[in-house]
C-alpha positions as semicolon CSV with decimal commas, in nm:
position;residue;x (nm);y (nm);z (nm)
1;M;3,280;4,812;14,739
2;Q;3,274;5,189;14,753
3;A;3,213;5,394;14,447
4;A;3,520;5,553;14,285
5;A;3,542;5,932;14,270
6;A;3,485;6,076;13,931
7;I;3,789;6,212;13,743
8;P;3,738;6,570;13,611
9;L;3,648;6,578;13,246
10;N;3,834;6,909;13,169
11;P;4,143;6,944;13,392
12;T;4,316;7,282;13,410
13;L;4,650;7,362;13,239
14;M;4,840;7,354;13,567
15;E;4,688;7,018;13,659
16;R;4,792;6,877;13,324
17;F;5,141;7,025;13,356
18;S;5,176;6,881;13,709
19;A;5,060;6,543;13,583
20;M;5,355;6,534;13,333
21;D;5,669;6,354;13,441
22;Q;6,007;6,529;13,476
23;G;6,134;6,435;13,129
24;Q;5,834;6,584;12,955
25;R;5,854;6,899;13,161
26;L;6,223;6,936;13,070
27;K;6,154;6,890;12,701
28;L;5,875;7,148;12,706
29;A;6,088;7,405;12,892
30;L;6,388;7,344;12,665
31;G;6,173;7,383;12,353
32;I;6,024;7,709;12,477
33;V;6,370;7,844;12,565
34;L;6,512;7,745;12,223
35;F;6,217;7,897;12,042
36;V;6,252;8,226;12,229
37;A;6,631;8,227;12,173
38;I;6,587;8,169;11,801
39;G;6,335;8,451;11,782
40;I;6,565;8,692;11,965
41;G;6,863;8,584;11,753
42;G;6,670;8,637;11,432
43;L;6,557;8,978;11,547
44;V;6,911;9,077;11,638
45;M;7,058;8,946;11,312
46;G;6,786;9,122;11,117
47;R;6,868;9,451;11,280
48;Q;7,245;9,403;11,258
49;A;7,409;9,641;11,008
50;D;7,584;9,521;10,696
51;W;7,955;9,595;10,729
52;R;8,159;9,752;10,450
53;V;8,529;9,838;10,417
54;L;8,615;10,194;10,516
55;Y;8,995;10,190;10,466
56;T;9,250;9,919;10,399
57;S;9,626;9,891;10,449
58;L;9,652;10,193;10,675
59;A;9,968;10,276;10,864
60;D;9,957;10,228;11,240
61;K;9,955;10,600;11,303
62;D;9,674;10,668;11,056
63;G;9,478;10,366;11,179
64;G;9,493;10,492;11,538
65;A;9,386;10,840;11,433
66;V;9,093;10,703;11,231
67;I;8,977;10,479;11,517
68;A;8,998;10,767;11,765
69;Q;8,791;10,985;11,536
70;L;8,532;10,708;11,482
71;T;8,499;10,671;11,858
72;T;8,445;11,046;11,888
73;M;8,179;11,035;11,614
74;N;8,000;10,738;11,783
75;V;8,038;10,525;11,471
76;P;8,055;10,145;11,531
77;Y;8,353;9,973;11,372
78;K;8,534;9,644;11,368
79;Y;8,843;9,490;11,208
80;T;8,885;9,217;10,955
81;E;9,084;8,908;11,036
82;G;9,445;9,019;11,074
83;G;9,352;9,386;11,113
84;G;9,406;9,467;10,745
85;A;9,089;9,675;10,707
86;I;8,848;9,883;10,913
87;L;8,478;9,803;10,868
88;V;8,183;10,031;10,938
89;P;7,807;9,994;10,867
90;A;7,731;10,000;10,496
91;D;7,488;10,290;10,520
92;R;7,750;10,516;10,679
93;V;8,059;10,444;10,467
94;H;8,041;10,749;10,240
95;D;7,932;10,983;10,517
96;V;8,222;10,876;10,740
97;R;8,474;10,905;10,457
98;L;8,368;11,260;10,377
99;K;8,382;11,363;10,741
100;L;8,726;11,207;10,788
101;A;8,849;11,371;10,468
102;A;8,735;11,709;10,601
103;L;8,954;11,641;10,906
104;G;9,252;11,545;10,690
105;L;9,237;11,173;10,765
106;P;9,403;10,951;10,676
107;K;9,719;11,150;10,627
108;G;9,920;10,860;10,491
109;S;10,255;10,737;10,606
110;V;10,430;11,058;10,491
111;N;10,553;11,284;10,770
112;G;10,616;11,650;10,715
113;F;10,747;11,931;10,930
114;E;10,573;11,779;11,234
115;M;10,890;11,573;11,268
116;M;11,062;11,890;11,386
117;E;10,832;11,900;11,689
118;S;10,981;11,582;11,831
119;N;11,340;11,705;11,847
120;R;11,501;11,545;12,146
121;F;11,770;11,693;12,362
122;G;12,125;11,627;12,250
123;M;12,062;11,607;11,875
124;T;12,367;11,676;11,663
125;Q;12,374;11,925;11,381
126;F;12,376;11,645;11,126
127;Q;12,063;11,491;11,279
128;E;11,887;11,827;11,273
129;R;11,977;11,877;10,907
130;L;11,859;11,524;10,824
131;T;11,529;11,576;11,009
132;F;11,471;11,904;10,827
133;Q;11,544;11,737;10,492
134;R;11,302;11,451;10,565
135;G;11,035;11,698;10,672
136;L;11,081;11,900;10,353
137;E;11,059;11,585;10,143
138;G;10,738;11,487;10,323
139;E;10,577;11,826;10,266
140;L;10,664;11,816;9,896
141;T;10,526;11,463;9,872
142;R;10,195;11,572;10,024
143;S;10,171;11,863;9,783
144;I;10,240;11,646;9,480
145;Q;9,994;11,378;9,593
146;S;9,719;11,639;9,601
147;I;9,726;11,642;9,217
148;A;9,431;11,444;9,082
149;S;9,633;11,220;8,848
150;V;9,898;11,127;9,107
151;A;9,825;10,825;9,326
152;N;10,153;10,822;9,516
153;A;10,480;11,014;9,509
154;R;10,827;11,012;9,660
155;V;11,067;11,304;9,669
156;H;11,444;11,273;9,716
157;L;11,645;11,588;9,785
158;A;12,021;11,617;9,763
159;L;12,112;11,917;9,979
160;P;12,490;11,961;9,994
161;N;12,651;12,116;10,297
162;Q;12,725;12,479;10,220
163;N;13,067;12,594;10,339
164;G;13,193;12,949;10,305
165;F;13,552;12,832;10,261
166;F;13,474;12,663;9,931
167;R;13,525;12,875;9,624
168;E;13,266;12,682;9,419
169;Q;12,958;12,572;9,608
170;Q;12,778;12,254;9,503
171;K;12,420;12,311;9,389
172;P;12,129;12,107;9,527
173;S;11,928;11,864;9,313
174;A;11,604;11,670;9,345
175;S;11,433;11,358;9,207
176;V;11,060;11,288;9,207
177;L;10,908;10,941;9,157
178;L;10,538;10,940;9,060
179;S;10,278;10,663;9,062
180;L;9,981;10,763;8,850
181;H;9,625;10,638;8,866
182;P;9,538;10,376;8,601
183;G;9,440;10,538;8,273
184;R;9,567;10,884;8,364
185;G;9,868;11,085;8,258
186;L;10,041;11,418;8,306
187;D;10,070;11,676;8,032
188;K;10,362;11,909;7,980
189;A;10,211;12,189;8,186
190;Q;10,154;11,962;8,486
191;L;10,509;11,827;8,470
192;A;10,645;12,182;8,452
193;G;10,432;12,270;8,752
194;I;10,573;11,980;8,958
195;V;10,929;12,073;8,859
196;H;10,882;12,438;8,953
197;L;10,707;12,342;9,276
198;V;11,010;12,144;9,389
199;A;11,258;12,401;9,258
200;S;11,080;12,689;9,434
201;S;11,070;12,502;9,765
202;V;11,446;12,447;9,789
203;P;11,686;12,742;9,798
204;E;11,922;12,773;9,500
205;L;11,764;12,475;9,324
206;S;11,725;12,530;8,952
207;P;11,443;12,363;8,757
208;G;11,698;12,190;8,537
209;A;11,827;11,996;8,838
210;V;11,487;11,834;8,906
211;S;11,418;11,493;8,751
212;V;11,066;11,346;8,738
213;L;11,014;10,972;8,675
214;D;10,709;10,746;8,672
215;D;10,672;10,407;8,836
216;T;10,797;10,233;8,519
217;G;11,127;10,421;8,532
218;K;11,051;10,646;8,233
219;L;11,187;10,999;8,251
220;L;10,900;11,243;8,226
221;S;11,086;11,573;8,260
222;A;11,321;11,664;7,976
223;P;11,677;11,749;8,090
224;G;11,887;12,025;7,938
225;D;12,064;11,818;7,670
226;D;11,966;11,863;7,308
227;G;11,887;11,496;7,254
228;A;11,619;11,485;7,518
229;N;11,476;11,814;7,396
230;G;11,460;11,668;7,048
231;L;11,275;11,362;7,176
232;A;11,034;11,580;7,368
233;A;10,975;11,792;7,058
234;D;10,909;11,479;6,852
235;A;10,658;11,357;7,109
236;E;10,478;11,691;7,100
237;Q;10,472;11,688;6,722
238;L;10,331;11,335;6,718
239;Q;10,065;11,431;6,969
240;Y;9,972;11,738;6,763
241;A;9,945;11,526;6,447
242;Q;9,720;11,276;6,625
243;Q;9,498;11,556;6,747
244;M;9,469;11,692;6,395
245;E;9,379;11,350;6,254
246;Q;9,121;11,289;6,526
247;M;8,969;11,628;6,459
248;Y;8,928;11,555;6,088
249;S;8,789;11,206;6,159
250;R;8,539;11,351;6,403
251;R;8,428;11,603;6,143
252;I;8,366;11,328;5,888
253;L;8,165;11,120;6,135
254;D;7,959;11,421;6,242
255;I;7,861;11,498;5,883
256;L;7,785;11,138;5,774
257;E;7,635;10,974;6,083
258;P;7,300;11,159;6,053
259;L;7,268;11,015;5,702
260;V;7,375;10,652;5,749
261;G;7,360;10,592;6,126
262;R;7,605;10,589;6,413
263;Q;7,758;10,246;6,359
264;N;7,743;10,251;5,979
265;V;8,043;10,470;5,900
266;K;8,415;10,448;5,977
267;A;8,672;10,714;5,889
268;Q;9,047;10,742;5,914
269;V;9,252;11,050;5,825
270;K;9,627;11,077;5,771
271;A;9,761;11,430;5,802
272;D;10,107;11,507;5,666
273;L;10,234;11,806;5,863
274;D;10,544;12,017;5,811
275;F;10,716;12,098;6,141
276;S;11,025;12,256;5,984
277;Q;11,092;12,616;6,084
278;T;11,209;12,852;5,806
279;E;11,328;13,208;5,853
280;S;11,416;13,438;5,558
281;T;11,554;13,796;5,554
282;T;11,510;14,025;5,251
283;E;11,681;14,367;5,200
284;S;11,563;14,582;4,901
285;H;11,673;14,925;4,776
286;A;11,458;15,164;4,571
287;P;11,604;15,340;4,259
288;N;11,772;15,682;4,301
289;Q;11,540;15,978;4,318
290;S;11,589;16,335;4,185
291;P;11,748;16,590;4,422
292;E;11,422;16,779;4,446
293;T;11,224;16,473;4,574
294;G;11,502;16,312;4,769
295;A;11,531;16,349;5,143
296;V;11,849;16,529;5,250
297;R;12,038;16,329;5,504
298;S;12,325;16,580;5,561
299;Q;12,463;16,890;5,385
300;Q;12,806;17,053;5,414
301;V;12,913;17,381;5,244
302;V;13,280;17,498;5,251
303;E;13,355;17,846;5,106
304;S;13,698;18,025;5,110
305;S;13,828;18,344;4,940
306;M;14,170;18,518;4,926
307;G;14,213;18,877;4,780
308;A;14,532;19,114;4,702
309;A;14,593;19,383;4,969
310;G;14,801;19,654;4,776
311;N;15,081;19,555;4,545
312;L;15,201;19,234;4,689
313;P;15,528;19,108;4,561
314;A;15,503;18,836;4,312
315;G;15,739;18,622;4,128
316;V;16,045;18,437;4,237
317;P;16,164;18,548;4,577
318;G;16,499;18,731;4,557
319;A;16,656;19,069;4,489
320;T;16,488;19,115;4,155
321;T;16,151;19,055;4,305
322;N;16,200;19,324;4,565
323;Q;16,255;19,591;4,296
324;P;15,962;19,805;4,184
325;P;15,800;19,694;3,861
326;A;15,899;19,873;3,537
327;A;15,662;20,059;3,316
328;S;15,457;19,825;3,100
329;A;15,496;19,845;2,725
330;A;15,209;19,875;2,493
331;P;15,093;19,553;2,340
332;I;15,170;19,500;1,986
333;N;14,827;19,388;1,894
334;G;14,498;19,472;2,052
335;Q;14,378;19,746;2,273
336;P;14,614;19,901;2,520
337;A;14,561;19,798;2,883
338;A;14,428;20,051;3,124
339;L;14,669;20,192;3,367
340;T;14,612;20,098;3,733
341;P;14,737;20,332;3,990
342;A;14,995;20,199;4,224
343;G;14,864;20,057;4,551
344;A;14,507;19,987;4,424
345;S;14,375;19,628;4,451
346;T;14,172;19,476;4,172
347;A;13,929;19,191;4,158
348;A;14,153;19,008;3,916
349;N;14,412;18,961;4,183
350;A;14,153;18,794;4,428
351;N;14,112;18,403;4,463
352;S;13,790;18,236;4,600
353;K;13,682;17,866;4,659
354;K;13,339;17,716;4,743
355;E;13,256;17,346;4,813
356;S;12,910;17,200;4,879
357;I;12,848;16,835;4,991
358;I;12,488;16,702;5,011
359;N;12,407;16,344;5,128
360;Y;12,061;16,205;5,042
361;E;11,880;15,919;5,224
362;V;11,892;15,581;5,049
363;D;11,568;15,372;5,047
364;K;11,616;15,032;5,223
365;T;11,357;14,763;5,317
366;V;11,447;14,471;5,551
367;R;11,186;14,193;5,573
368;V;11,218;13,890;5,806
369;V;10,974;13,605;5,733
370;K;10,945;13,304;5,970
371;A;10,729;13,019;5,847
372;A;10,481;12,866;6,092
373;S;10,539;12,515;6,231
374;G;10,286;12,238;6,181
375;V;10,159;12,344;5,840
376;V;9,940;12,086;5,666
377;R;10,114;11,961;5,356
378;R;9,867;11,690;5,254
379;I;9,557;11,515;5,387
380;N;9,450;11,162;5,298
381;A;9,104;11,047;5,408
382;A;8,959;10,695;5,388
383;V;8,588;10,644;5,461
384;V;8,391;10,317;5,467
385;I;8,009;10,323;5,472
386;N;7,787;10,025;5,541
387;H;7,511;9,912;5,310
388;Q;7,166;10,052;5,368
389;T;6,936;9,835;5,580
390;A;6,562;9,821;5,506
391;T;6,282;9,629;5,679
392;D;5,967;9,539;5,488
393;E;5,614;9,498;5,621
394;K;5,673;9,131;5,706
395;G;5,970;9,218;5,924
396;K;6,233;9,088;5,681
397;T;6,556;9,287;5,683
398;T;6,748;9,344;5,358
399;T;7,065;9,536;5,279
400;T;7,123;9,735;4,960
401;P;7,437;9,918;4,843
402;L;7,445;10,291;4,792
403;T;7,397;10,436;4,448
404;D;7,671;10,614;4,261
405;A;7,494;10,945;4,306
406;Q;7,479;10,898;4,683
407;I;7,846;10,803;4,697
408;E;7,940;11,109;4,492
409;K;7,740;11,340;4,719
410;M;7,894;11,193;5,033
411;T;8,241;11,222;4,882
412;A;8,176;11,590;4,813
413;L;8,064;11,636;5,174
414;V;8,384;11,475;5,301
415;R;8,597;11,695;5,076
416;E;8,431;12,009;5,200
417;T;8,462;11,891;5,559
418;I;8,839;11,837;5,553
419;G;8,916;12,138;5,330
420;F;9,019;11,940;5,023
421;N;9,291;12,106;4,814
422;K;9,379;11,940;4,487
423;E;9,693;12,146;4,435
424;R;9,820;12,031;4,773
425;G;9,779;11,666;4,674
426;D;9,488;11,578;4,907
427;S;9,293;11,258;4,842
428;V;8,956;11,125;4,957
429;N;8,855;10,762;4,910
430;L;8,497;10,668;5,003
431;M;8,398;10,301;4,986
432;N;8,058;10,135;5,029
433;A;8,071;9,779;5,163
434;P;7,867;9,561;5,402
435;F;7,994;9,546;5,757
436;V;8,061;9,211;5,922
437;N;7,847;9,167;6,231
438;E;8,041;8,960;6,478
439;K;7,823;8,758;6,709
440;V;7,939;8,795;7,063
441;V;7,916;8,463;7,241
442;V;7,821;8,527;7,599
443;A;7,907;8,246;7,836
444;E;7,596;8,151;8,024
445;V;7,660;8,159;8,393
446;P;7,450;7,924;8,603
447;L;7,182;8,088;8,804
448;W;7,336;7,989;9,133
449;R;7,672;8,143;9,031
450;Q;7,539;8,481;8,924
451;P;7,657;8,761;9,156
452;E;7,314;8,910;9,210
453;V;7,170;8,571;9,301
454;Q;7,456;8,504;9,542
455;D;7,406;8,843;9,706
456;L;7,033;8,778;9,736
457;A;7,098;8,434;9,887
458;K;7,343;8,581;10,136
459;S;7,096;8,848;10,239
460;F;6,818;8,590;10,297
461;A;7,038;8,316;10,445
462;W;7,014;8,426;10,806
463;P;6,637;8,499;10,812
464;L;6,548;8,175;10,634
465;G;6,784;7,971;10,850
466;M;6,638;8,118;11,166
467;L;6,284;8,054;11,040
468;V;6,357;7,690;10,954
469;L;6,528;7,628;11,287
470;A;6,238;7,786;11,474
471;A;5,989;7,569;11,281
472;M;6,188;7,255;11,364
473;V;6,195;7,339;11,735
474;F;5,826;7,426;11,737
475;L;5,709;7,118;11,549
476;G;5,951;6,875;11,710
477;V;5,944;6,980;12,076
478;I;5,683;7,241;12,161
479;R;5,388;7,117;11,956
480;P;5,382;6,758;12,099
481;A;5,403;6,893;12,454
482;M;5,126;7,142;12,388
483;K;4,906;6,865;12,250
484;M;4,958;6,670;12,571
485;L;4,850;6,975;12,769
486;G;4,555;7,044;12,541
487;S;4,381;6,700;12,553
488;P;4,333;6,463;12,852
489;A;4,484;6,118;12,833
490;G;4,258;5,833;12,740
491;G;4,057;6,033;12,492
492;G;3,803;6,151;12,753
493;S;3,632;5,806;12,783
494;G;3,401;5,736;13,068
495;V;3,333;5,403;13,258
496;T;3,043;5,292;13,480
497;D;3,113;5,153;13,829
498;V;2,912;4,880;14,007
499;E;2,660;5,137;14,132
500;G;2,580;5,240;13,773
501;R;2,738;5,579;13,812
502;E;2,938;5,709;13,516
503;G;3,290;5,853;13,580
504;T;3,581;5,964;13,380
505;L;3,916;5,790;13,396
506;S;4,206;6,019;13,341
507;A;4,561;5,891;13,286
508;L;4,877;6,026;13,129
509;E;5,122;5,817;12,937
510;A;5,476;5,841;13,068
511;D;5,702;5,768;12,773
512;Q;5,467;5,623;12,518
513;P;5,431;5,770;12,168
514;E;5,099;5,913;12,067
515;R;4,884;5,658;11,890
516;P;4,604;5,736;11,643
517;K;4,251;5,712;11,778
518;L;3,997;5,479;11,631
519;A;3,682;5,628;11,492
520;A;3,386;5,563;11,717
521;P;3,094;5,381;11,556
522;G;2,786;5,577;11,480
523;P;2,491;5,588;11,718
524;A;2,278;5,384;11,480
525;E;2,515;5,084;11,498
526;L;2,601;5,060;11,872
527;T;2,409;5,138;12,184
528;P;2,551;5,383;12,440
529;S;2,642;5,101;12,676
530;E;2,829;4,920;12,404
531;I;3,016;5,238;12,310
532;M;3,121;5,293;12,671
533;L;3,232;4,931;12,698
534;E;3,438;4,961;12,380
535;E;3,604;5,279;12,507
536;A;3,686;5,104;12,837
537;R;3,848;4,820;12,646
538;K;4,046;5,066;12,437
539;L;4,167;5,242;12,750
540;T;4,269;4,906;12,896
541;R;4,472;4,826;12,584
542;D;4,630;5,169;12,560
543;N;4,710;5,228;12,928
544;P;4,710;4,903;13,124
545;A;4,904;5,056;13,412
546;A;4,634;5,314;13,484
547;V;4,358;5,049;13,466
548;A;4,556;4,825;13,705
549;N;4,588;5,112;13,953
550;I;4,212;5,175;13,933
551;V;4,128;4,808;13,994
552;K;4,375;4,797;14,281
553;T;4,212;5,101;14,433
554;W;3,868;4,946;14,402
555;M;3,986;4,627;14,575
556;S;4,142;4,819;14,863
557;G;3,823;5,022;14,908
558;E;3,992;5,365;14,847
559;G;3,870;5,642;14,619
560;V;4,023;5,707;14,282
561;S;4,288;5,979;14,298
């Protein structure tokens, strides 16, 4: 019998791969492909951006404009299920929003005067007027929505058709519906600004014809009736009173908190204000002054005189009067009168009259006094202070009430702070009592339900899942095949032929599971020939088909392949 050819002790990787059957080759190739695919998938998922919502519930026109601009800016985007929101990478959300806002996007579903650009041929005059009205309403809506406190707005204009044949033309009117942001409001100046904005944008529209409402249906603008004005005035007075009370309370807290601590003092102030308006007029006159010190207002002097020119007739008109006078007789008693020549005029026969009228200024003082509105009539302040807290050297905390002297000093501070006036009826009541510390019971949320833990788990889900899947593929498919390629079948045992030459039998198991190897006995127990014999027996037990092929080859006289 010819000697069998020796089997190589260390076959190459290609020889081992070619010695594997088709099933093992397929498993090894599939495992390598899966492992590479998992690695690529993990790399891609690790580099994939986290998507965040850019805008939601956009109109079709605004959505198309935003998508067109994102394409121009080379920003990746995608839609949510149903197309309700536009998603962009999380690290570019704020940057994209600012850039789109600079371009005026999104504009919202409100259309302005751009509606006039799409006028089609054959439009009637009514359609043109309606398009102009809708465009004006849209422009006003955009202007009102630019106010920080306004979230949404709608403007309704009533523009009557002006006709020159009507004697009395109907005036236009407007209504504005506002939706404010949560926690915000509009003051009186802002409401007046909205009213005047609408009134100034429509010809012949008076501010009194503009009504402003909020989303709850409450009328914000006061109409021209006295009742509404009275309600508005009451609201302003109440707001002013609240501001006054808050100011006094803040003053008390500012003066006491440095002494007792921030959370150890509470103060409430009630201010009684007088909003009545009083107007008084006083007219006073000074006593009469002497003519020398008085101021002359006007003076009038009338002077007249009438004298005798010759011997004018006197007496009763008639014939007797026209006769010349007779010679006068001497008086019986007294001195005789002097004779006056005829035709001479005397001063006794002359008449004179003089009138003088002088008007002096009269002192008059008119004083109009109008009392101010919102005068403080009385202030009542109530202050509660917590007990003092002290901690000893052992860490024990104790509370002690304030002394009477401390309470008196703090009461004096409060009085000076609010401007205490005893004559006005002000009162200050300061009380020292322990505060009740309410223990806030916080519901313990399980660790796996905490938001931060859930976010962390979501962020590590894909990497860990990919790593576990890759380990399963490597350990279950690739590693067994690599072990087959790394070690020759049969454990590298050698056998001796009939000529005494030692060879190596090499065989691969087709579909047999890998079995554990037995530990070879030490050299002190068995001789080399016995060890080789035992390894040959083990090979015969483990791979009988290979041994049968070898024996068959020996019997036929052919070399071992």
